Short mmCIF file of C-alpha atoms in Angstrom, two decimals:
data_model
loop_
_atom_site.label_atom_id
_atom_site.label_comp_id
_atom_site.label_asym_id
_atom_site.label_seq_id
_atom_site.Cartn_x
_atom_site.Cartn_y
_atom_site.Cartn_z
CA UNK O 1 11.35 5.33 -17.79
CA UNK O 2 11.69 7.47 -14.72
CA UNK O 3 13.93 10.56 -14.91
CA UNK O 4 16.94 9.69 -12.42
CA UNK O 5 17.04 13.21 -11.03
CA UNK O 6 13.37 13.86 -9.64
CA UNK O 7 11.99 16.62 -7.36
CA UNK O 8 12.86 14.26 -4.34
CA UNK O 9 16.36 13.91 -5.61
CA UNK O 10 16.88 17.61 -5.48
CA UNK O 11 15.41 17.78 -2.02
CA UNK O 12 17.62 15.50 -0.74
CA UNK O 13 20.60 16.13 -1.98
CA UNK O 14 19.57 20.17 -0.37
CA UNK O 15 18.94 18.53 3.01
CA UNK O 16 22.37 16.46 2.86
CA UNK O 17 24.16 19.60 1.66
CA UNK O 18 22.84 21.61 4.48
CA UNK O 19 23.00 18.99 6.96
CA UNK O 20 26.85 18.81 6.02
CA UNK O 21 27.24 22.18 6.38
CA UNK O 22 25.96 22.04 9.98
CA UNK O 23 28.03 19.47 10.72
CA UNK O 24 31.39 20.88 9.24
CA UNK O 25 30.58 24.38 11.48
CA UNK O 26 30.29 22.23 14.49
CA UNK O 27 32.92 19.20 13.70
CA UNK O 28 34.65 20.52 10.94
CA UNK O 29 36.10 18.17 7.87
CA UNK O 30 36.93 15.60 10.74
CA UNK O 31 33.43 15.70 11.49
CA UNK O 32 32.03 15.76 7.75
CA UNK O 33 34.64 12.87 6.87
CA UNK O 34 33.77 10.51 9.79
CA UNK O 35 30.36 10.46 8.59
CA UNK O 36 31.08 10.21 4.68
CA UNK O 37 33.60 7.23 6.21
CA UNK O 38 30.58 5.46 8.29
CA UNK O 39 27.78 5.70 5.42
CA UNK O 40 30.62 4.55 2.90
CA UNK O 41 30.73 1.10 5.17
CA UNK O 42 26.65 1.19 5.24
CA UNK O 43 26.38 1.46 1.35
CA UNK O 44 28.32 -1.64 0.54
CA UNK O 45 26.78 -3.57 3.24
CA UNK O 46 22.93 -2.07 1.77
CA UNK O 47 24.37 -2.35 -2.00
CA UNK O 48 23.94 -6.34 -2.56
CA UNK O 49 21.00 -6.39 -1.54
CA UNK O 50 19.58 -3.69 -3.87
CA UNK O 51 21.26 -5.57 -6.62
CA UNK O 52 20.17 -8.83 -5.34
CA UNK O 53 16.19 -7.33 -5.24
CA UNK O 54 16.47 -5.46 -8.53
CA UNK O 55 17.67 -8.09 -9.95
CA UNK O 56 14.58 -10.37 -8.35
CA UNK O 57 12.37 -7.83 -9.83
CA UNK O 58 13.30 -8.05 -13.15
CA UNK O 59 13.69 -11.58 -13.15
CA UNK O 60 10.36 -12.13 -12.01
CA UNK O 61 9.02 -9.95 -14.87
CA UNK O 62 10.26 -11.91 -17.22
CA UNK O 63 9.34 -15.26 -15.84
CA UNK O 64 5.67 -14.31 -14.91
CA UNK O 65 3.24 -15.74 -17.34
CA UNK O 66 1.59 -11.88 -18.17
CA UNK O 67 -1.79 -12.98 -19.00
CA UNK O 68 -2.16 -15.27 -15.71
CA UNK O 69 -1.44 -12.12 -13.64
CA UNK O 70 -3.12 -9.91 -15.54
CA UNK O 71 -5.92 -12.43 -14.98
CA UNK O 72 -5.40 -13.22 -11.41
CA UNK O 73 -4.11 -9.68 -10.42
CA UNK O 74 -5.13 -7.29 -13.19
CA UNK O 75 -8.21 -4.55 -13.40
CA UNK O 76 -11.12 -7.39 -14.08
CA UNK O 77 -9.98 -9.73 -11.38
CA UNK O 78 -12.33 -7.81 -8.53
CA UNK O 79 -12.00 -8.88 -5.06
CA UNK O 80 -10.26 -11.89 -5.97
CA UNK O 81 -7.30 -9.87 -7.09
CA UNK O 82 -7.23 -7.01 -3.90
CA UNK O 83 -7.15 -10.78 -1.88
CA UNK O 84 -4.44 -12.62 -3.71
CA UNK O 85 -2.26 -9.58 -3.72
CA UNK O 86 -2.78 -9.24 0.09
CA UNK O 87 -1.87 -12.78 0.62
CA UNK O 88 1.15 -12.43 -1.02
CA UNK O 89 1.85 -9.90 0.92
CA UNK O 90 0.88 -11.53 3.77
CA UNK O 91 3.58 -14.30 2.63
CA UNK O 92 6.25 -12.48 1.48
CA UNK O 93 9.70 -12.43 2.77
CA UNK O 94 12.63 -9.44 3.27
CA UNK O 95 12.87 -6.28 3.50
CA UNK O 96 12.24 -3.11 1.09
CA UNK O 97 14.57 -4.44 -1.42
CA UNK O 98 12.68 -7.18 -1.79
CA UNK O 99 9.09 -5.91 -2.17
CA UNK O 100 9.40 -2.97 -3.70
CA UNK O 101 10.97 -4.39 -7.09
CA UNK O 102 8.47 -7.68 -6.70
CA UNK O 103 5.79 -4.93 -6.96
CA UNK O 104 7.18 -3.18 -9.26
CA UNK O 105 7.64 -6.16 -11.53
CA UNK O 106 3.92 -7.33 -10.94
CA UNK O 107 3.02 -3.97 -12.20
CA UNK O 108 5.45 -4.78 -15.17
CA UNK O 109 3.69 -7.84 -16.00
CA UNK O 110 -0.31 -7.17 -15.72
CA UNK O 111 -1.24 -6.65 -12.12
CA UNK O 112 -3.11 -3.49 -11.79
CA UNK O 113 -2.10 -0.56 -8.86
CA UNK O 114 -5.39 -1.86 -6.89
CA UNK O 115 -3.72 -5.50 -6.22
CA UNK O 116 -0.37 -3.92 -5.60
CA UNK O 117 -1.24 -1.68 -3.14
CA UNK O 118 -3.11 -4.49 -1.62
CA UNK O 119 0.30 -6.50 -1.29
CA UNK O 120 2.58 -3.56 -0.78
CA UNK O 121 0.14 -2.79 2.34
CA UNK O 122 -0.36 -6.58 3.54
CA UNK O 123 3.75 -6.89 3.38
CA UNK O 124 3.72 -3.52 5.69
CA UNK O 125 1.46 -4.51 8.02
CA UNK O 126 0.64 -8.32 8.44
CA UNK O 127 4.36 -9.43 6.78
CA UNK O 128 4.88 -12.82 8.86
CA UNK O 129 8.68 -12.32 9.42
CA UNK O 130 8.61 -9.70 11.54
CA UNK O 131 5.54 -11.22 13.08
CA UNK O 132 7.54 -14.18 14.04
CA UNK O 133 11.01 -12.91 14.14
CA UNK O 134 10.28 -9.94 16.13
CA UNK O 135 6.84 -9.28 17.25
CA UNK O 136 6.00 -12.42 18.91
CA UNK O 137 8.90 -12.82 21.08
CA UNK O 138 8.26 -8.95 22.31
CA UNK O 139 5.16 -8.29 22.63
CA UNK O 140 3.31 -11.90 22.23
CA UNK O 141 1.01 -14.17 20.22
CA UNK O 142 -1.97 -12.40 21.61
CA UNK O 143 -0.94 -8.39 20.66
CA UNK O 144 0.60 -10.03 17.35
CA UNK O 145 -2.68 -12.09 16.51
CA UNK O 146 -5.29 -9.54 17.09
CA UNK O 147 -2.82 -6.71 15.20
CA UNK O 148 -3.16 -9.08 12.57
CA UNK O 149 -6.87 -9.77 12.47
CA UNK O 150 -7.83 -5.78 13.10
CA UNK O 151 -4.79 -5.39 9.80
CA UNK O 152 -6.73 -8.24 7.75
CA UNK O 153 -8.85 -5.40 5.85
CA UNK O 154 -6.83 -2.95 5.32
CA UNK O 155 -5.01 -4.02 2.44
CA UNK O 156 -8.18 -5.35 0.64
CA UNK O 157 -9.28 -1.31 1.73
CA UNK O 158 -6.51 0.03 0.35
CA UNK O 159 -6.33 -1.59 -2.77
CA UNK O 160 -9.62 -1.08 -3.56
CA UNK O 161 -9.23 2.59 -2.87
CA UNK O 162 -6.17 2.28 -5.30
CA UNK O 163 -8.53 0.88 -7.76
CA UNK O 164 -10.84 3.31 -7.71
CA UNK O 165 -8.74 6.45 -7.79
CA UNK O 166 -6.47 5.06 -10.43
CA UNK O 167 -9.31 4.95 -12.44
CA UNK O 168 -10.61 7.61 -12.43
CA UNK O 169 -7.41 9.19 -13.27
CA UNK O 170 -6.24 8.00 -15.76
CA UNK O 171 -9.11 6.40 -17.73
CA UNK O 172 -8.19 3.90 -20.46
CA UNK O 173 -9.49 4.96 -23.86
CA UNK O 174 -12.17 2.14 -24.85
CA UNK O 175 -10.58 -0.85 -27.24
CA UNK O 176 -12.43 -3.35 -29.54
CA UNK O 177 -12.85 -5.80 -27.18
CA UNK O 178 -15.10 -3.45 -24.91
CA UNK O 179 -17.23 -2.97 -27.47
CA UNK O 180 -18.15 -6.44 -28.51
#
């Protein structure tokens, strides 16, 4: 279970406290308040759909058949893992609060950090919703189709990478069923 106050917490909640501060000199309270007012409005619009992704990613862990992604997506599957989890990837729709628990949930469920990372990346940077929803109409099919084919192996890079330093790090002690 993570530990919901983290080094990252604590910077953040510095840089908001000093940020306010520079903010109340200038504005004052008026200032300070407008802001607290405007990111008040922002949270409830952003909360659902943390809920609504949380929720996906727990769901999803407990629907996933565990050994048919640990099969298809965990540390024996090879290439054919770093592939499926970049075509998912590839394929998957919304935003951070979608992905982020969907990959967390994979990890839940048997899929090892080298196929995550390979969907995590392939949602970054081939995700076909903002391909078609935003690229194409701006800057075309031929910048958007050629982005896409130079992004092709980067996931499969990157997971594989993952693989390989996850490893290495922290090495699984040897169980029965190696030794047979």
């Amino acid at each position: 279970m993570r530990k919901p106050i983290g080094w990252s917490t604590i910077i953040i909640a510095v840089l908001v406290a000093v940020s306010a501060g520079l903010v109340w000199r200038r504005d004052g309270t008026d200032g300070v308040l407008d802001i607290l007012t405007h990111d008040l409005w922002l949270f409830s619009g952003i909360l659902p759909r943390v809920l609504a992704g949380c929720l996906l990613g727990a769901l999803i862990s407990e629907i996933l058949p565990h050994e048919k992604v640990s099969r298809s997506l965990g540390p024996k599957s090879g290439l054919k893992g770093l592939l499926i989890g970049t075509a998912f990837g590839a394929i998957l729709p919304g935003g951070p609060f979608t992905a982020y628990p969907v990959a967390s949930a994979l990890l839940a469920v048997g899929a090892d950090f080298g196929a995550t990372i390979a969907m995590v990346v392939s949602w970054t940077l081939i995700g076909y919703g903002r391909a078609v929803a935003w690229e194409i109409p701006i800057m075309g099919t031929d910048f958007t189709l050629w982005r896409i084919l130079i992004s092709l192996p980067l996931p499969v890079l990157a997971g594989a990478l993952g693989r390989f330093v996850y490893v290495r790090m922290y090495p699984k002690p040897a169980s029965k069923d190696d030794e047979t």
